[in-house]
C-alpha cells in the first residue's frame, strides 16, 4: 500500500535531487524521515516505498533503517521522550529523572510505547547539552536542568495537550511533524500536516 | 583571573548575531572576501602558516589536510562539514551553531574555495533539531546575499551547500563512517588508506572539517597567521572552546587560549567543583580521552601537554567527577555508551565493550571477583588498537585510566562487596555465602540482576 501521497512523492523526488546524479541513495535517510512523518514510525510498507523510490531492495533499506536510532521501526508515541543518562547528566541525577519519566509516562520498558499511545521513553546517550544537565528532549527539543519533579510536570503537561516551551527554539510538534522537519521538508507540505510551528526567528536564549 | 580571550565567541554577548545582518555589521564575510581575492593555493598557505589544528579530536594540521586534496583527478571534489557532535561531554559545536552560525559557514566556504570544491555537505547530527533549523535558515540567507551559489561575490567561484541530517549514531562522527552514512549506508568506518582526501565521498577527493575548526578560519584570513599564532603555544596555536560539565559550579563553554592550565578553566571559569568538594577525576577531551586527576590540574590544555600527561585533548570536553563519585559506576556508564554505539563491524569492539560492561557491572553491584581486575586489564589489551576506527580505543581510555588511578577503589569493591565511596552494595552479606546467589541490594537494580545471572 502506498504510504506517500502524490504530493509527498513529488517531495521525495526533490529530496533525491539534493544529491549528485547517480548518488540518490544518499537520500535514504531523509526519505525514511519522510515516510516516518506519515506513519509515525516506519513500517514494512514504508521500507518498501523507500526501496522503490531508490531502486534498491527492501532488505537494503531495512539494514540502514535498523542502524539508526531516530528511525523508529517499533510502535512510537506522539512524543518521544529522550532522557540523557550519559556521564555529565548521570553526575547530576539523570537516573532519577529517567525513572520519573518512565513512571509518569507509563513506559516501563525502554523505547516502548505507553498504553495511551502518547509516549515513548528512551534512555538517550549524550545530547550535547551537558551545561544544562540533566537534559531531556521531547521530539528532539531540549528541556534543561531537569529534576524528577520537572520531568513529571513536563510529561503531564504534554498529556494535557499543552506545548511547554523548550530551552531553545519553538515547541517542535508531534513525532510525525518532527520527522517532516528532519526530512528537510517544510511543515506546510503535505495533507494533514499540523499547524505550522514557529519559525527560526524565535529568539535564542 | 586571566583576561578572557574572545575570538570564536566574540559575538556571543551581542544581541541577534545569529542572522546575517548582524553578522555582516560585525565584520562577517570579510574573511571570505579576502580569500576570494587570493588564489586557492595562497589560502591554503595562510591556513598552514597559522598552525591551526583540527578541533574534532585528532588535532591534525588543518592547512596540511587541505593541501592533501588532489586537484587533477577529473572527479568532483567535496567538502563535508562534520556537525555530528556526539562525543560525551562535548557541546561546543552546538553552541557555535546556535549563537554564531555564519562564522563556521564562512569558514566552510573558504575551505571549499581552497580545495576547489563546488559541492559541500553539512552533516548535521539528527538530534540537533533546532541547530539544524538554524542551519537551514543561514544557508538560505547566504544564498540570498550571494555568499553561496553561482559566481560568489563576482569571483567566478560556485558553491552549492546541502544540509544532510544524521539519524542517531555516535560512530558517524568518525569521518569514514560519516561518509558511509552520507552515501546512504549503515554508518560503518572504512579502512584507511585510501584517506578521504584522496578517496572520500563517492570515491572522490573529500575534505572533512569540524565546525569549531572552520569557525577559526575567517579570523585567520582577516587577521593573518601571525596574529593567530599569538594565542597558545607554538605547536597548538589559537584558542579552544572548552565544554565544562559534571560537578562544577558553572557548567558551560569557555573560550581560552590553548595551553591554559586546566585549573584556570575548571576553577576560575567554571567556578570550581560543585559545593566546594574535592575534584577526583576529569576528562580533558570527552569520554574517549583517559581520565586525569587533581594532580594534573596545572597541565596546560593543549595537544602536546595533555598527551605528555597521559591523555588526549580530544574535543576539549572537560567532565568533572568529585570525591563522592564512584569511579566504577562512572566507568561502567561510559563503557555502556561504547557498547551501545559500537557499529558492530569489528569483533574486539562489538564483543569487548559488551563484556566489559558486564564485568564492571558485577564489580559495581558488589559481586566482583578478585580475578576481575586482571580480566579487565586483559580486556583492555585485547581491545586497544584492534578496531577499524578509534571507537574501541576511546572505550579503553576511561577504563584503563580509571583502573590505573583508582585501582584501590576497584579492589575495595571486590574485597568489601560494596562501594567504598557511596557505601552502596550488598556488603558483607555476600561474603557469607550468599554471594553466589543474589547480591541484590544496590541502587542499580539491573546490575544486581546481572550479578545474579553471572554469579
XYZ file of C-alpha atoms in Angstrom:
660
model
C 0.000 0.000 0.000
C 1.316 3.422 -0.905
C 2.440 5.447 2.075
C 3.205 8.742 0.386
C 0.599 10.931 -1.248
C 1.330 12.149 -4.795
C 2.325 15.487 -3.281
C 4.809 13.802 -0.947
C 6.125 11.603 -3.750
C 6.941 14.814 -5.600
C 8.693 15.979 -2.437
C 10.603 12.700 -2.361
C 11.865 13.422 -5.868
C 13.059 16.848 -4.721
C 14.870 15.194 -1.789
C 16.649 12.829 -4.199
C 17.645 15.810 -6.345
C 19.660 17.280 -3.432
C 22.362 14.728 -4.210
C 24.536 14.376 -7.306
C 23.072 12.452 -10.237
C 23.572 8.742 -9.718
C 24.063 9.211 -5.978
C 20.393 9.233 -4.999
C 20.948 6.513 -2.425
C 22.272 9.311 -0.203
C 18.629 10.370 0.140
C 17.764 7.231 2.094
C 17.703 8.930 5.500
C 15.594 11.949 4.559
C 13.251 9.581 2.695
C 12.926 7.387 5.784
C 12.123 10.527 7.777
C 9.533 11.475 5.162
C 7.841 8.079 5.444
C 8.069 8.301 9.237
C 6.286 11.655 9.056
C 3.270 9.886 7.570
C 3.309 6.640 9.518
C 4.564 7.902 12.886
C 7.195 5.148 12.591
C 8.488 3.184 9.593
C 6.533 0.040 8.699
C 7.287 -2.640 6.090
C 5.128 -0.632 3.678
C 7.302 2.401 4.323
C 10.515 0.448 3.812
C 9.157 -0.910 0.525
C 8.222 2.559 -0.647
C 11.687 3.946 0.072
C 13.179 0.944 -1.722
C 11.058 1.614 -4.788
C 11.978 5.307 -4.742
C 15.676 4.408 -4.732
C 15.590 1.281 -6.878
C 17.159 -0.882 -4.178
C 15.802 -3.826 -2.205
C 13.643 -3.535 0.887
C 16.275 -5.517 2.780
C 18.892 -2.903 1.937
C 16.622 -0.151 3.237
C 15.830 -2.083 6.408
C 19.544 -2.664 7.030
C 20.065 1.090 7.054
C 16.871 1.917 8.965
C 17.772 -0.574 11.687
C 21.148 1.046 12.268
C 19.897 4.487 13.240
C 18.011 5.091 16.463
C 15.973 8.035 15.141
C 14.323 5.863 12.530
C 11.680 4.093 14.563
C 10.665 0.615 13.432
C 8.631 -0.105 16.585
C 5.330 1.499 17.547
C 6.133 5.014 18.694
C 4.348 7.611 20.717
C 3.209 11.062 19.726
C 6.053 12.277 21.935
C 9.451 10.600 22.068
C 10.917 11.497 25.447
C 14.684 11.016 25.414
C 16.403 11.141 28.780
C 20.167 11.507 28.644
C 21.874 9.328 31.228
C 25.429 9.670 29.977
C 28.099 10.795 32.405
C 27.566 14.559 32.629
C 23.833 14.037 33.183
C 24.363 10.979 35.417
C 26.566 13.055 37.715
C 23.647 15.454 38.113
C 20.876 12.974 38.849
C 19.765 11.640 35.466
C 18.956 8.165 36.797
C 16.152 9.564 38.935
C 14.932 11.712 36.043
C 14.730 8.643 33.791
C 12.832 6.647 36.393
C 10.401 9.515 36.976
C 9.863 9.903 33.222
C 9.173 6.198 32.784
C 6.782 6.175 35.726
C 4.843 9.292 34.723
C 4.615 8.365 31.064
C 3.737 4.757 31.814
C 6.590 3.289 29.792
C 8.432 0.791 31.973
C 10.433 -0.760 29.140
C 12.969 1.328 27.263
C 11.885 2.520 23.844
C 8.367 1.133 24.081
C 5.000 2.821 23.805
C 2.686 3.883 26.635
C -0.779 2.341 26.692
C -2.424 5.622 25.754
C -0.176 5.827 22.671
C 1.199 9.205 23.713
C 4.726 8.458 24.883
C 7.849 6.564 24.044
C 10.518 6.956 26.722
C 14.036 6.224 25.668
C 17.302 6.231 27.613
C 19.455 8.520 25.499
C 23.177 8.978 25.020
C 24.847 12.378 25.292
C 22.672 15.093 23.731
C 25.495 17.655 23.603
C 23.912 19.982 26.132
C 25.914 18.954 29.198
C 25.950 22.520 30.543
C 22.243 22.020 31.225
C 22.428 18.533 32.745
C 20.304 16.551 33.273
C 18.794 17.045 29.838
C 15.559 15.645 28.493
C 14.448 16.008 24.884
C 10.870 15.775 23.687
C 10.819 15.055 19.968
C 14.424 16.317 19.901
C 13.725 19.678 21.526
C 15.710 20.053 24.720
C 14.499 20.797 28.224
C 17.322 21.834 30.501
C 18.274 21.079 34.115
C 15.500 18.594 34.721
C 14.595 17.056 38.033
C 12.289 14.177 38.890
C 9.587 16.764 39.610
C 10.019 18.889 36.490
C 10.174 15.932 34.103
C 6.940 14.614 35.580
C 5.332 18.040 35.182
C 6.569 18.176 31.577
C 5.008 14.828 30.742
C 1.753 15.727 32.488
C 1.604 18.975 30.511
C 2.086 17.086 27.236
C -0.671 14.699 28.284
C -2.988 17.698 28.763
C -2.189 18.798 25.214
C -0.007 21.714 26.229
C 3.164 22.697 24.383
C 5.767 23.510 27.042
C 8.430 25.825 25.565
C 11.811 24.094 25.141
C 15.074 25.660 26.289
C 15.857 26.823 22.767
C 13.688 27.105 19.697
C 9.962 26.562 19.387
C 7.965 23.561 20.551
C 8.603 21.058 17.776
C 5.173 19.449 17.463
C 4.391 15.751 17.425
C 6.688 12.992 16.237
C 5.234 12.984 12.724
C 5.740 16.698 12.246
C 9.246 16.491 13.653
C 10.048 13.698 11.216
C 8.843 16.008 8.436
C 11.247 18.697 9.628
C 14.077 16.166 9.814
C 13.404 15.245 6.195
C 14.144 18.895 5.466
C 10.646 19.427 4.108
C 8.673 22.497 5.176
C 5.895 21.511 7.534
C 3.308 23.094 5.270
C 3.887 20.444 2.613
C 1.528 17.515 2.556
C -2.002 16.870 3.617
C -2.735 16.576 7.284
C 0.395 18.333 8.450
C -0.368 20.034 11.744
C -0.370 23.800 12.155
C 2.964 25.348 11.439
C 5.128 25.844 14.483
C 7.145 28.983 14.985
C 9.883 29.769 12.531
C 13.585 30.021 13.065
C 13.075 33.659 14.006
C 12.321 32.668 17.575
C 14.798 34.371 19.868
C 17.669 32.378 21.240
C 18.209 32.170 24.965
C 41.811 35.924 36.938
C 43.246 35.976 33.440
C 41.781 38.307 30.831
C 39.219 36.424 28.730
C 40.041 35.995 25.049
C 37.079 36.020 22.716
C 37.663 35.010 19.122
C 35.197 32.228 18.410
C 32.781 33.597 20.993
C 33.322 37.254 20.125
C 29.724 37.789 19.068
C 28.091 35.756 21.798
C 27.446 38.682 24.097
C 25.907 40.871 21.434
C 22.232 40.590 20.629
C 20.879 38.962 17.462
C 24.167 37.874 15.954
C 22.619 34.663 14.709
C 21.286 36.067 11.463
C 23.142 37.614 8.594
C 22.528 41.342 9.077
C 24.269 41.500 12.419
C 26.915 39.111 11.201
C 27.736 41.496 8.356
C 27.665 44.516 10.678
C 30.217 42.816 12.918
C 32.763 42.111 10.201
C 31.205 38.951 8.827
C 32.249 37.558 5.427
C 35.329 39.804 5.324
C 37.467 36.644 5.566
C 35.710 35.238 2.524
C 36.264 38.451 0.555
C 39.978 38.263 1.328
C 40.138 34.579 0.438
C 38.443 35.095 -2.905
C 40.989 37.803 -3.735
C 43.729 35.201 -3.330
C 44.466 32.004 -5.226
C 43.243 28.770 -3.597
C 46.875 27.783 -3.034
C 47.559 31.074 -1.235
C 44.584 30.460 1.060
C 45.952 27.028 1.943
C 49.341 28.576 2.683
C 47.790 31.127 5.049
C 45.943 28.423 6.979
C 49.075 26.259 7.041
C 51.114 29.169 8.353
C 48.579 29.799 11.122
C 49.282 26.356 12.569
C 45.536 25.739 13.071
C 44.896 22.135 14.056
C 41.638 20.207 13.749
C 39.371 20.655 16.749
C 37.394 17.421 16.287
C 39.822 15.363 18.334
C 42.768 14.246 16.242
C 44.455 17.654 16.037
C 45.754 17.209 12.511
C 47.097 20.446 10.976
C 44.196 21.921 9.014
C 46.159 23.585 6.208
C 48.121 20.387 5.622
C 44.857 18.429 5.415
C 43.609 20.929 2.821
C 46.810 20.557 0.809
C 46.319 16.768 0.612
C 43.228 17.163 -1.560
C 44.385 16.480 -5.121
C 43.263 18.787 -7.914
C 43.867 16.722 -11.024
C 41.683 13.650 -10.594
C 38.943 14.545 -13.065
C 36.403 13.801 -10.308
C 34.417 16.354 -8.332
C 35.878 17.457 -5.004
C 33.641 17.551 -1.945
C 33.717 19.430 1.316
C 31.937 17.741 4.204
C 31.360 19.659 7.410
C 31.262 17.334 10.399
C 28.498 18.666 12.638
C 27.711 15.272 14.151
C 28.910 16.354 17.577
C 28.319 13.346 19.835
C 31.421 12.805 21.958
C 30.069 12.601 25.510
C 30.624 15.880 27.320
C 31.080 17.910 24.132
C 28.710 20.751 23.291
C 30.837 23.469 21.721
C 29.874 22.854 18.083
C 26.208 23.032 19.003
C 26.595 26.366 20.755
C 28.768 27.762 17.947
C 25.956 26.982 15.512
C 23.207 28.221 17.803
C 24.902 31.530 18.513
C 27.053 32.417 15.505
C 26.285 30.046 12.646
C 27.545 32.257 9.822
C 31.025 32.148 11.346
C 31.576 28.463 10.583
C 29.624 28.722 7.321
C 32.007 31.437 6.163
C 34.901 29.188 7.170
C 33.320 26.344 5.217
C 33.018 28.457 2.068
C 36.666 29.489 2.392
C 37.701 25.845 2.857
C 35.657 24.773 -0.160
C 37.270 27.501 -2.250
C 40.738 26.470 -1.081
C 40.251 22.876 -2.244
C 38.143 23.968 -5.238
C 35.052 22.090 -4.202
C 31.739 23.101 -5.728
C 29.510 20.943 -3.541
C 29.583 20.979 0.238
C 27.567 18.817 2.604
C 26.878 19.760 6.196
C 26.356 16.533 8.119
C 24.159 17.714 10.982
C 23.570 15.419 13.921
C 19.975 14.165 13.724
C 19.133 15.055 17.328
C 20.108 18.672 16.613
C 16.622 19.615 15.519
C 16.886 23.304 16.401
C 20.505 23.846 15.332
C 19.558 22.148 12.066
C 16.706 24.591 11.543
C 19.099 27.467 12.193
C 21.410 25.995 9.563
C 18.603 25.814 7.019
C 17.930 29.483 7.504
C 21.530 30.713 7.500
C 22.311 28.728 4.362
C 19.284 30.341 2.701
C 20.489 33.757 3.885
C 23.948 33.125 2.443
C 22.417 32.199 -0.920
C 20.266 35.340 -0.853
C 23.247 37.587 -0.249
C 25.487 35.987 -2.841
C 27.843 34.152 -0.484
C 26.676 30.812 -1.886
C 25.501 29.709 -5.295
C 26.883 30.846 -8.619
C 29.676 33.362 -9.051
C 30.147 34.113 -5.350
C 30.798 37.852 -4.848
C 31.643 38.156 -8.551
C 34.649 35.862 -8.208
C 33.501 33.281 -10.707
C 33.582 30.654 -7.977
C 30.463 28.495 -7.474
C 29.436 26.539 -4.393
C 26.276 24.631 -3.506
C 25.590 23.588 0.085
C 23.387 20.665 1.086
C 22.317 20.037 4.671
C 22.199 16.330 5.465
C 20.751 15.203 8.780
C 22.011 12.133 10.559
C 19.687 9.833 12.452
C 21.269 8.966 15.763
C 24.623 7.165 15.639
C 27.745 8.309 17.507
C 30.008 6.455 15.115
C 29.000 8.794 12.279
C 31.259 11.424 13.841
C 34.167 9.233 12.705
C 34.948 10.612 9.292
C 34.872 7.437 7.223
C 31.694 6.247 8.980
C 30.208 9.669 8.288
C 30.946 9.185 4.601
C 29.303 5.731 4.590
C 26.280 7.280 6.252
C 26.166 10.193 3.818
C 26.289 7.740 0.918
C 23.168 6.069 2.299
C 24.622 3.096 4.122
C 24.966 1.966 7.726
C 27.469 4.222 9.428
C 30.415 1.854 9.472
C 34.012 3.011 9.208
C 36.199 2.185 6.256
C 39.784 1.127 6.118
C 42.327 3.921 5.616
C 44.224 4.390 3.347
C 42.877 5.498 0.996
C 42.260 8.592 3.057
C 39.146 10.664 2.385
C 41.291 13.439 0.929
C 42.047 11.114 -1.986
C 39.055 8.777 -1.998
C 36.259 10.014 0.212
C 32.625 10.743 -0.582
C 31.536 8.826 -3.712
C 35.176 7.720 -4.035
C 36.115 11.323 -4.853
C 38.563 13.696 -3.136
C 36.898 14.936 0.053
C 37.853 17.386 2.758
C 36.185 16.841 6.139
C 36.403 19.511 8.823
C 34.666 20.087 12.110
C 32.539 23.147 12.932
C 34.938 24.598 15.510
C 37.903 24.178 13.164
C 36.092 26.031 10.397
C 34.948 28.754 12.800
C 38.591 29.781 13.225
C 39.197 30.189 9.509
C 37.533 33.591 8.828
C 39.522 35.140 11.695
C 42.777 33.778 10.306
C 42.022 35.217 6.879
C 41.158 38.637 8.325
C 43.877 38.947 10.969
C 46.626 36.831 9.481
C 48.509 33.742 10.622
C 50.924 35.666 12.854
C 48.046 37.105 14.862
C 46.587 33.607 15.297
C 49.943 32.292 16.486
C 49.854 34.976 19.173
C 47.473 32.751 21.152
C 48.541 29.487 22.722
C 51.793 27.522 22.477
C 53.792 27.189 19.294
C 52.570 23.717 18.356
C 48.928 24.251 19.354
C 48.139 27.834 18.392
C 44.831 29.612 18.780
C 42.058 29.374 21.300
C 39.823 26.448 22.149
C 36.255 26.319 23.264
C 36.262 24.065 26.325
C 32.980 22.375 27.250
C 32.976 22.029 31.020
C 30.354 19.846 32.694
C 29.670 17.469 35.546
C 30.445 18.519 39.096
C 31.331 22.171 38.593
C 29.545 25.296 39.781
C 29.071 26.851 36.336
C 28.981 24.289 33.532
C 29.337 25.835 30.093
C 31.527 26.522 27.090
C 34.574 28.644 27.900
C 36.992 30.013 25.347
C 40.629 30.160 26.390
C 43.972 30.112 24.626
C 45.348 26.650 24.019
C 47.740 25.770 26.811
C 45.653 27.430 29.520
C 46.076 25.348 32.695
C 43.121 23.104 33.401
C 42.923 24.682 36.842
C 42.092 28.066 35.325
C 39.308 26.638 33.181
C 37.825 24.403 35.882
C 38.331 26.578 38.959
C 38.149 30.137 37.636
C 35.981 29.965 34.545
C 33.636 27.149 35.581
C 33.622 28.203 39.230
C 35.362 25.161 40.690
C 33.975 21.883 41.952
C 30.315 21.944 42.891
C 29.687 22.602 46.571
C 33.389 23.080 47.307
C 34.079 19.349 47.171
C 37.394 17.855 46.105
C 37.987 17.067 42.466
C 38.550 13.375 41.879
C 38.853 12.860 38.125
C 38.322 14.775 34.901
C 38.415 14.102 31.198
C 40.333 16.616 29.096
C 38.554 15.856 25.822
C 35.403 13.824 26.222
C 34.823 10.289 27.406
C 37.215 8.829 24.822
C 40.214 10.506 26.438
C 41.865 8.947 29.508
C 40.892 10.366 32.892
C 43.266 12.704 34.642
C 43.191 13.568 38.348
C 43.663 16.512 40.720
C 47.408 16.053 40.261
C 47.096 17.135 36.649
C 45.244 20.412 37.171
C 48.272 22.504 36.300
C 48.764 20.798 32.963
C 48.166 23.133 30.026
C 45.203 22.319 27.838
C 46.944 21.813 24.516
C 47.662 18.786 22.369
C 51.269 18.240 23.487
C 50.917 18.952 27.210
C 47.866 16.764 27.674
C 49.489 13.961 25.745
C 52.591 14.227 27.910
C 50.330 13.882 30.944
C 48.995 10.599 29.566
C 45.758 11.655 27.971
C 44.467 13.429 24.853
C 42.999 16.869 24.220
C 40.188 15.320 22.156
C 37.303 17.733 21.777
C 38.200 19.789 24.856
C 35.236 18.390 26.766
C 36.060 18.523 30.457
C 33.802 16.346 32.568
C 34.497 16.663 36.275
C 33.880 13.988 38.915
C 34.148 14.822 42.613
C 35.158 12.835 45.685
C 31.641 11.443 46.179
C 31.517 9.761 42.761
C 32.164 6.044 42.397
C 34.687 5.538 39.622
C 33.477 2.007 38.908
C 29.980 3.347 38.300
C 31.326 6.257 36.235
C 33.423 3.915 34.122
C 30.621 1.394 33.708
C 28.292 4.138 32.465
C 30.811 5.334 29.924
C 31.505 1.799 28.706
C 27.762 1.256 28.363
C 27.845 4.134 25.881
C 30.525 2.458 23.757
C 28.709 -0.875 23.891
C 25.573 0.880 22.639
C 27.369 2.860 19.952
C 29.719 0.194 18.617
C 28.737 -0.226 14.980
C 29.357 -3.959 15.236
C 31.877 -4.214 12.446
C 34.916 -5.288 14.481
C 34.748 -8.134 16.994
C 37.080 -6.669 19.674
C 34.827 -3.610 19.860
C 31.422 -5.244 19.467
C 32.092 -8.107 21.909
C 34.697 -6.404 24.065
C 32.550 -3.437 25.055
C 29.610 -5.748 25.783
C 31.625 -7.980 28.108
C 33.459 -5.172 29.849
C 30.152 -3.565 30.805
C 29.120 -6.832 32.412
C 32.302 -7.258 34.379
C 32.213 -3.636 35.538
C 28.551 -4.027 36.454
C 29.361 -7.079 38.518
C 32.036 -5.214 40.444
C 29.743 -2.211 40.872
C 26.975 -4.413 42.248
C 29.317 -5.809 44.881
C 29.698 -9.190 43.249
C 33.145 -8.690 41.774
C 35.754 -11.432 41.970
C 39.442 -10.967 42.683
C 40.224 -12.180 39.177
C 38.010 -9.486 37.621
C 40.712 -6.813 37.757
C 43.290 -8.770 35.786
C 40.425 -9.753 33.491
C 39.658 -6.088 32.828
C 43.346 -5.388 32.201
C 43.403 -8.231 29.728
C 40.253 -6.985 28.016
C 41.812 -3.525 27.650
C 44.868 -5.068 25.990
C 42.751 -7.104 23.630
C 40.598 -4.171 22.577
C 43.068 -1.321 22.214
C 44.036 -0.628 18.577
C 42.150 -3.755 17.465
C 39.345 -1.995 15.608
C 38.996 -0.335 12.204
C 38.389 3.009 13.876
C 39.156 4.696 17.170
C 35.824 3.908 18.857
C 37.278 0.893 20.613
C 40.355 2.873 21.657
C 38.021 5.505 23.047
C 36.259 2.812 25.042
C 39.533 1.607 26.535
C 40.567 5.145 27.580
C 38.228 5.633 30.567
C 38.662 2.009 31.605
C 42.429 1.712 31.563
C 42.900 5.154 33.127
C 40.416 4.614 35.945
C 41.999 1.210 36.609
C 45.375 2.912 36.773
C 44.419 5.821 39.026
C 41.666 4.244 41.128
C 42.689 0.626 41.338
C 42.327 0.665 45.118
C 38.710 1.669 44.666
C 38.061 -1.292 42.348
C 39.856 -3.591 44.789
C 37.793 -2.294 47.691
C 34.588 -3.003 45.744
C 35.713 -6.583 45.256
C 37.004 -7.039 48.811
C 34.135 -5.397 50.681
C 31.321 -6.206 48.242
C 30.236 -2.601 48.392
C 31.349 0.740 47.078
C 33.908 2.335 49.405
C 32.780 5.785 48.262
C 28.993 5.600 48.323
C 28.581 2.601 50.613
C 26.218 1.002 48.123
C 26.211 -2.724 47.516
C 25.237 -5.875 49.346
C 28.232 -5.667 51.660
C 29.334 -8.498 53.874
C 26.138 -10.465 53.471
C 27.540 -11.529 50.168
C 30.693 -12.756 51.767
C 28.831 -15.178 53.984
C 27.945 -17.468 51.123
C 25.053 -15.542 49.635
C 27.378 -14.038 47.080
C 26.955 -16.885 44.642
C 23.209 -16.384 44.582
C 21.897 -12.910 44.975
C 23.914 -9.835 45.751
C 20.856 -7.697 45.371
C 20.736 -4.564 47.459
C 22.090 -1.964 45.113
C 20.648 1.224 43.720
C 21.189 -0.064 40.210
C 18.782 -2.980 40.100
C 19.642 -4.116 36.622
C 23.217 -4.710 37.670
C 22.150 -6.701 40.670
C 20.114 -8.884 38.348
C 23.114 -9.211 36.188
C 25.371 -10.109 39.054
C 22.899 -12.789 39.946
C 22.921 -14.036 36.430
C 26.708 -14.133 36.259
C 27.212 -15.379 39.780
